[in-house]
Amino acid sequence: MHQSSLNFIFCVRCNGPLELDVFSCSDEIKEGFLLCKKCDILYPIVSGVAILWNDFVSYLSRRKKLGGQLFNEAKNSKLKSHIKKTLSEVEKNVEDQTLIEKRWATIYQNNSKSKFYSKIKSILNQIESDVSLEHGCSIGTISEHMAKTSNQVFGIDKSFFAIKTAKEKKLSNADFFVADSLLHPFANQKFGLILALNLLEIIEPIDLIKTISSQMQKGYLIISDPYDFDRGKNSVKHTVNEKELRDELKKYSFSISSDTKKESFIPWNLQIAKRTELKYLVDVVLAKKL
Ligand SMILES: C[S@@+](CC[C@H](N)C(=O)[O-])C[C@H]1O[C@@H](n2cnc3c(N)ncnc32)[C@H](O)[C@@H]1O
Ligand SMILES: [Zn+2]
């Protein structure tokens, strides 16, 4: 985590200020705690990655293997004992997401040259912004491009492995955190550019749009999705289609750019194994708040 990021991040529970306790630091903070005195909560920083999750016990309950790995990676004794104590409190019989999230971080690394990303980059080349945010940024492929035309970029994702990979890009004006888009760490910070690519199946669309709208007074939003909503018990409650997405954005005073008023079908191919490829056709919307 960059020390300067402390000016932008707050407690995800109360939006109050965070204090920083650094255990290990080189060009960036490698190990430490961010603490909210009001909530009496510690957010750990392990291997350079700040985990700004509302409840670390529930985060590690779904990622027990990751918990073991964080314990091994941590060198400071206070950090180690915090992870150990958290692991002793995790819920049993919860499915472990560690290997799934690790696998997807590798898949995104192997597919960073898709046509879909070229399309997003070509839109981004025309947009300048001071402070920008990418929700569900995964390994930071697009955040890295945003950092060319923004002064400061933040990317958040719930996957530790994705964020760790994003941080390996070592970008001086971009920082990445493990965080939930709907319980984000930016309090009242406003952004001039926000991206939310291919998240609507995973994060409640109506809630995500409301959150994004509250994070922007004036600026640009790029939102895309293949509307692949049928995910059994993991499906979101309120789906949106091409029209409903645009209508929802208009409710929050976004105007839709003329060339994305009509739905699009941008190919997004993900080679997920030697003989398996996912082929999505993605609808991209560029929306503006004036
Ligand atoms: C389908 S992937 C899209 C990744 C990237 N935006 C792209 O288009 O290449 C969804 C991403 O959202 C992340 N994610 C899921 N739920 C999230 C949440 N509540 N908050 C933040 N990130 C989340 C996942 O870890 C994953 O990296
Ligand atoms: Zn707090």
Short mmCIF file of C-alpha atoms and ligand atoms in Angstrom, two decimals:
data_model
loop_
_atom_site.label_atom_id
_atom_site.label_comp_id
_atom_site.label_asym_id
_atom_site.label_seq_id
_atom_site.Cartn_x
_atom_site.Cartn_y
_atom_site.Cartn_z
CA MET A 1 0.00 0.00 0.00
CA HIS A 2 1.24 3.50 -0.81
CA GLN A 3 1.52 5.72 2.28
CA SER A 4 -0.17 8.54 0.31
CA SER A 5 -3.31 6.38 -0.14
CA LEU A 6 -4.10 7.04 3.51
CA ASN A 7 -5.53 10.41 2.36
CA PHE A 8 -8.24 8.57 0.42
CA ILE A 9 -9.26 5.56 2.52
CA PHE A 10 -11.50 5.35 5.58
CA CYS A 11 -13.04 2.79 7.90
CA VAL A 12 -15.53 0.68 5.89
CA ARG A 13 -17.79 0.41 8.96
CA CYS A 14 -18.09 4.04 10.11
CA ASN A 15 -16.38 6.06 7.31
CA GLY A 16 -14.15 7.52 10.04
CA PRO A 17 -10.39 8.18 9.77
CA LEU A 18 -7.86 5.36 9.83
CA GLU A 19 -4.54 5.39 11.65
CA LEU A 20 -1.57 3.59 10.23
CA ASP A 21 0.79 1.35 12.19
CA VAL A 22 3.68 0.30 9.93
CA PHE A 23 5.73 -2.82 10.68
CA SER A 24 7.64 -3.11 7.45
CA CYS A 25 8.14 -0.59 4.68
CA SER A 26 10.37 -0.16 1.62
CA ASP A 27 9.06 1.90 -1.32
CA GLU A 28 5.58 0.88 -0.04
CA ILE A 29 4.04 -0.34 3.20
CA LYS A 30 4.52 -4.10 3.22
CA GLU A 31 3.14 -4.99 6.64
CA GLY A 32 1.08 -3.14 9.16
CA PHE A 33 -2.36 -2.33 10.47
CA LEU A 34 -4.88 0.33 9.54
CA LEU A 35 -6.94 0.96 12.63
CA CYS A 36 -10.22 2.68 13.34
CA LYS A 37 -10.23 3.76 16.97
CA LYS A 38 -13.97 4.41 16.97
CA CYS A 39 -14.88 0.87 15.81
CA ASP A 40 -11.89 -0.74 17.51
CA ILE A 41 -11.12 -2.62 14.32
CA LEU A 42 -7.79 -3.55 12.72
CA TYR A 43 -7.45 -3.88 8.96
CA PRO A 44 -4.31 -5.90 8.19
CA ILE A 45 -1.74 -5.08 5.51
CA VAL A 46 0.00 -8.31 4.44
CA SER A 47 2.48 -8.67 1.57
CA GLY A 48 1.76 -5.05 0.59
CA VAL A 49 -2.01 -5.64 0.34
CA ALA A 50 -4.44 -3.85 2.68
CA ILE A 51 -7.52 -5.96 3.40
CA LEU A 52 -10.26 -3.38 4.01
CA TRP A 53 -13.02 -5.87 4.76
CA ASN A 54 -15.81 -5.16 7.20
CA ASP A 55 -15.28 -8.44 9.03
CA PHE A 56 -11.92 -10.27 8.72
CA VAL A 57 -13.37 -13.39 10.39
CA SER A 58 -16.02 -13.74 7.72
CA TYR A 59 -13.45 -12.92 4.98
CA LEU A 60 -11.18 -15.75 6.15
CA SER A 61 -14.12 -18.10 6.85
CA ARG A 62 -14.54 -18.23 3.05
CA ARG A 63 -10.78 -18.38 2.47
CA LYS A 64 -9.19 -20.59 5.12
CA LYS A 65 -6.30 -21.67 2.88
CA LEU A 66 -5.57 -18.03 2.16
CA GLY A 67 -5.56 -17.42 5.93
CA GLY A 68 -2.81 -20.04 6.34
CA GLN A 69 -0.86 -18.46 3.50
CA LEU A 70 -1.18 -14.95 5.00
CA PHE A 71 0.02 -16.32 8.34
CA ASN A 72 3.11 -17.79 6.64
CA GLU A 73 3.80 -14.64 4.62
CA ALA A 74 3.51 -12.27 7.60
CA LYS A 75 6.77 -11.65 9.43
CA ASN A 76 5.73 -9.30 12.22
CA SER A 77 4.61 -11.10 15.39
CA LYS A 78 1.59 -8.79 16.05
CA LEU A 79 0.36 -9.33 12.49
CA LYS A 80 0.91 -13.08 12.74
CA SER A 81 -1.01 -13.32 16.00
CA HIS A 82 -3.88 -11.23 14.57
CA ILE A 83 -4.19 -13.66 11.63
CA LYS A 84 -3.87 -16.66 13.95
CA LYS A 85 -6.56 -15.34 16.29
CA THR A 86 -8.85 -14.60 13.33
CA LEU A 87 -8.32 -18.12 11.97
CA SER A 88 -9.26 -19.57 15.35
CA GLU A 89 -12.65 -17.80 15.07
CA VAL A 90 -13.60 -18.72 11.49
CA GLU A 91 -16.92 -20.42 10.78
CA LYS A 92 -16.69 -24.11 9.97
CA ASN A 93 -18.32 -25.81 6.96
CA VAL A 94 -18.07 -22.79 4.68
CA GLU A 95 -16.89 -23.43 1.14
CA ASP A 96 -13.29 -22.31 0.64
CA GLN A 97 -12.94 -19.80 -2.22
CA THR A 98 -9.12 -19.63 -2.06
CA LEU A 99 -8.29 -21.92 -4.97
CA ILE A 100 -11.11 -20.59 -7.14
CA GLU A 101 -9.93 -16.99 -6.65
CA LYS A 102 -6.32 -18.01 -7.25
CA ARG A 103 -7.27 -19.80 -10.47
CA TRP A 104 -9.26 -16.82 -11.78
CA ALA A 105 -6.35 -14.44 -11.08
CA THR A 106 -4.22 -16.67 -13.36
CA ILE A 107 -6.97 -16.85 -16.01
CA TYR A 108 -7.19 -13.03 -16.10
CA GLN A 109 -3.41 -12.82 -16.41
CA ASN A 110 -3.47 -15.19 -19.40
CA ASN A 111 -6.30 -13.26 -21.10
CA SER A 112 -5.29 -9.65 -20.67
CA LYS A 113 -5.02 -9.08 -24.46
CA SER A 114 -8.70 -9.71 -25.30
CA LYS A 115 -10.43 -7.48 -27.90
CA PHE A 116 -12.78 -6.35 -25.17
CA TYR A 117 -9.94 -4.70 -23.25
CA SER A 118 -8.72 -2.97 -26.44
CA LYS A 119 -12.19 -1.48 -26.86
CA ILE A 120 -12.24 -0.20 -23.25
CA LYS A 121 -8.71 1.21 -23.64
CA SER A 122 -9.73 3.10 -26.78
CA ILE A 123 -12.60 4.74 -24.88
CA LEU A 124 -10.30 5.53 -21.95
CA ASN A 125 -7.77 7.26 -24.21
CA GLN A 126 -10.29 10.09 -24.68
CA ILE A 127 -10.96 10.63 -20.96
CA GLU A 128 -8.80 12.53 -18.50
CA SER A 129 -9.52 12.48 -14.80
CA ASP A 130 -7.91 13.50 -11.55
CA VAL A 131 -8.92 10.66 -9.21
CA SER A 132 -10.35 7.47 -10.78
CA LEU A 133 -11.72 4.20 -9.48
CA GLU A 134 -12.17 0.72 -10.89
CA HIS A 135 -14.64 -1.53 -9.09
CA GLY A 136 -13.93 -5.29 -9.33
CA CYS A 137 -10.59 -4.49 -10.99
CA SER A 138 -9.28 -8.08 -10.80
CA ILE A 139 -5.53 -8.05 -11.67
CA GLY A 140 -5.61 -4.36 -12.68
CA THR A 141 -5.26 -4.72 -16.48
CA ILE A 142 -7.56 -1.77 -17.13
CA SER A 143 -6.56 0.20 -14.00
CA GLU A 144 -3.01 0.18 -15.38
CA HIS A 145 -4.26 1.83 -18.54
CA MET A 146 -6.37 4.32 -16.55
CA ALA A 147 -3.18 5.36 -14.73
CA LYS A 148 -1.90 6.83 -18.02
CA THR A 149 -4.61 9.50 -18.18
CA SER A 150 -5.55 9.89 -14.49
CA ASN A 151 -3.46 11.48 -11.78
CA GLN A 152 -4.46 8.84 -9.25
CA VAL A 153 -6.20 5.49 -9.72
CA PHE A 154 -7.65 3.09 -7.19
CA GLY A 155 -8.75 -0.47 -7.88
CA ILE A 156 -10.73 -2.62 -5.49
CA ASP A 157 -11.59 -6.29 -5.67
CA LYS A 158 -12.59 -8.93 -3.17
CA SER A 159 -9.93 -11.38 -4.38
CA PHE A 160 -6.63 -11.16 -2.49
CA PHE A 161 -4.77 -12.94 -5.31
CA ALA A 162 -6.12 -10.56 -7.94
CA ILE A 163 -5.10 -7.53 -5.88
CA LYS A 164 -1.67 -8.98 -5.13
CA THR A 165 -1.11 -9.47 -8.87
CA ALA A 166 -2.32 -5.92 -9.57
CA LYS A 167 0.14 -4.57 -7.00
CA GLU A 168 2.99 -6.41 -8.72
CA LYS A 169 2.61 -3.89 -11.56
CA LYS A 170 4.25 -1.41 -9.14
CA LEU A 171 2.42 1.64 -10.47
CA SER A 172 3.38 4.85 -8.71
CA ASN A 173 -0.04 6.51 -9.23
CA ALA A 174 -2.30 3.48 -8.74
CA ASP A 175 -3.09 1.55 -5.59
CA PHE A 176 -5.19 -1.57 -5.09
CA PHE A 177 -7.12 -2.83 -2.07
CA VAL A 178 -9.09 -5.89 -1.09
CA ALA A 179 -12.52 -4.37 -0.51
CA ASP A 180 -16.20 -4.85 -1.24
CA SER A 181 -17.64 -2.46 -3.82
CA LEU A 182 -20.83 -2.07 -1.77
CA LEU A 183 -18.94 -1.45 1.49
CA HIS A 184 -16.06 0.50 -0.01
CA PRO A 185 -13.34 2.37 1.86
CA PHE A 186 -13.61 5.75 0.11
CA ALA A 187 -16.25 7.40 2.35
CA ASN A 188 -17.30 10.64 0.59
CA GLN A 189 -14.46 10.79 -1.91
CA LYS A 190 -15.69 11.68 -5.42
CA PHE A 191 -14.16 10.30 -8.61
CA GLY A 192 -13.94 11.83 -12.10
CA LEU A 193 -13.91 8.42 -13.77
CA ILE A 194 -15.35 5.12 -12.56
CA LEU A 195 -15.20 1.73 -14.23
CA ALA A 196 -17.35 -1.30 -13.44
CA LEU A 197 -16.68 -4.01 -16.00
CA ASN A 198 -18.58 -7.28 -16.04
CA LEU A 199 -19.73 -7.20 -12.44
CA LEU A 200 -23.52 -7.16 -12.67
CA GLU A 201 -23.90 -10.93 -12.27
CA ILE A 202 -21.89 -10.84 -9.06
CA ILE A 203 -22.68 -7.52 -7.38
CA GLU A 204 -26.35 -6.48 -7.09
CA PRO A 205 -26.72 -4.17 -10.14
CA ILE A 206 -29.18 -1.70 -8.59
CA ASP A 207 -27.04 -1.33 -5.44
CA LEU A 208 -23.84 -1.02 -7.45
CA ILE A 209 -25.25 1.75 -9.65
CA LYS A 210 -26.53 3.61 -6.57
CA THR A 211 -23.09 3.32 -4.93
CA ILE A 212 -21.28 4.46 -8.09
CA SER A 213 -23.62 7.40 -8.48
CA SER A 214 -22.87 8.50 -4.91
CA GLN A 215 -19.15 8.41 -5.76
CA MET A 216 -19.45 10.83 -8.67
CA GLN A 217 -20.53 14.47 -8.89
CA LYS A 218 -19.18 15.14 -12.35
CA GLY A 219 -17.38 12.70 -14.59
CA TYR A 220 -17.49 9.54 -16.65
CA LEU A 221 -18.65 6.02 -15.97
CA ILE A 222 -17.80 3.02 -18.14
CA ILE A 223 -19.98 0.06 -17.27
CA SER A 224 -20.19 -3.17 -19.22
CA ASP A 225 -21.79 -6.55 -18.95
CA PRO A 226 -22.67 -9.71 -20.91
CA TYR A 227 -25.90 -10.13 -18.82
CA ASP A 228 -25.07 -13.76 -18.03
CA PHE A 229 -27.31 -13.80 -14.96
CA ASP A 230 -28.30 -17.42 -14.53
CA ARG A 231 -25.96 -18.61 -11.76
CA GLY A 232 -28.23 -20.76 -9.62
CA LYS A 233 -28.07 -19.99 -5.91
CA ASN A 234 -25.35 -17.39 -6.52
CA SER A 235 -27.49 -15.29 -8.85
CA VAL A 236 -28.14 -11.65 -8.01
CA LYS A 237 -31.70 -10.81 -6.92
CA HIS A 238 -32.51 -8.00 -9.37
CA THR A 239 -31.11 -8.47 -12.85
CA VAL A 240 -31.04 -5.72 -15.49
CA ASN A 241 -31.14 -5.94 -19.27
CA GLU A 242 -29.65 -3.52 -21.82
CA LYS A 243 -32.54 -1.07 -21.54
CA GLU A 244 -32.95 -1.31 -17.76
CA LEU A 245 -29.24 -0.63 -17.23
CA ARG A 246 -29.45 2.58 -19.28
CA ASP A 247 -32.75 3.61 -17.61
CA GLU A 248 -31.28 3.03 -14.14
CA LEU A 249 -28.28 5.21 -14.98
CA LYS A 250 -30.58 7.98 -16.25
CA LYS A 251 -32.46 7.91 -12.91
CA TYR A 252 -29.21 9.00 -11.27
CA SER A 253 -28.70 11.90 -13.74
CA PHE A 254 -26.23 10.09 -15.96
CA SER A 255 -26.54 10.80 -19.66
CA ILE A 256 -25.62 8.01 -22.06
CA SER A 257 -23.05 8.89 -24.73
CA SER A 258 -24.56 8.86 -28.22
CA ASP A 259 -22.44 5.95 -29.48
CA THR A 260 -23.45 3.67 -26.58
CA LYS A 261 -27.19 4.46 -26.59
CA LYS A 262 -27.69 1.26 -28.57
CA GLU A 263 -26.56 -2.05 -27.05
CA SER A 264 -23.24 -3.45 -28.30
CA PHE A 265 -21.79 -6.95 -28.64
CA ILE A 266 -18.04 -6.67 -28.00
CA PRO A 267 -16.28 -10.07 -28.00
CA TRP A 268 -14.65 -11.00 -24.69
CA ASN A 269 -12.99 -14.41 -24.95
CA LEU A 270 -11.52 -16.06 -21.89
CA GLN A 271 -9.34 -19.13 -22.40
CA ILE A 272 -9.92 -20.88 -19.10
CA ALA A 273 -8.15 -24.17 -19.86
CA LYS A 274 -6.32 -25.71 -22.80
CA ARG A 275 -9.57 -26.95 -24.37
CA THR A 276 -12.07 -24.57 -22.82
CA GLU A 277 -12.89 -21.04 -23.88
CA LEU A 278 -15.65 -18.75 -22.63
CA LYS A 279 -16.95 -16.46 -25.35
CA TYR A 280 -18.97 -13.51 -24.13
CA LEU A 281 -20.52 -10.69 -26.10
CA VAL A 282 -20.40 -7.64 -23.89
CA ASP A 283 -22.58 -4.53 -23.88
CA VAL A 284 -20.54 -1.40 -23.09
CA VAL A 285 -22.07 1.87 -21.84
CA LEU A 286 -20.25 5.18 -21.51
CA ALA A 287 -22.27 7.45 -19.22
CA LYS A 288 -21.59 11.01 -18.14
CA LYS A 289 -22.58 13.25 -15.25
CA LEU A 290 -22.21 16.90 -16.20
C1 LIG B 1 -16.20 -11.27 -13.91
S1 LIG B 1 -14.85 -10.62 -13.01
C2 LIG B 1 -14.51 -9.12 -13.94
C3 LIG B 1 -13.10 -8.61 -13.75
C4 LIG B 1 -12.78 -7.32 -14.51
N1 LIG B 1 -13.65 -6.23 -14.13
C5 LIG B 1 -12.85 -7.55 -15.99
O1 LIG B 1 -13.87 -7.21 -16.61
O2 LIG B 1 -11.88 -8.10 -16.54
C6 LIG B 1 -15.58 -10.04 -11.51
C7 LIG B 1 -14.58 -9.48 -10.49
O3 LIG B 1 -15.32 -8.89 -9.43
C8 LIG B 1 -14.73 -9.25 -8.19
N2 LIG B 1 -15.81 -9.10 -7.17
C9 LIG B 1 -16.87 -9.90 -6.97
N3 LIG B 1 -17.67 -9.43 -5.99
C10 LIG B 1 -17.09 -8.27 -5.57
C11 LIG B 1 -17.43 -7.31 -4.58
N4 LIG B 1 -18.54 -7.43 -3.85
N5 LIG B 1 -16.63 -6.25 -4.42
C12 LIG B 1 -15.50 -6.11 -5.17
N6 LIG B 1 -15.11 -6.99 -6.12
C13 LIG B 1 -15.91 -8.05 -6.32
C14 LIG B 1 -14.23 -10.65 -8.42
O4 LIG B 1 -13.23 -11.00 -7.50
C15 LIG B 1 -13.71 -10.56 -9.86
O5 LIG B 1 -12.35 -10.14 -9.91
ZN ZN B 2 -14.77 2.76 12.13
#
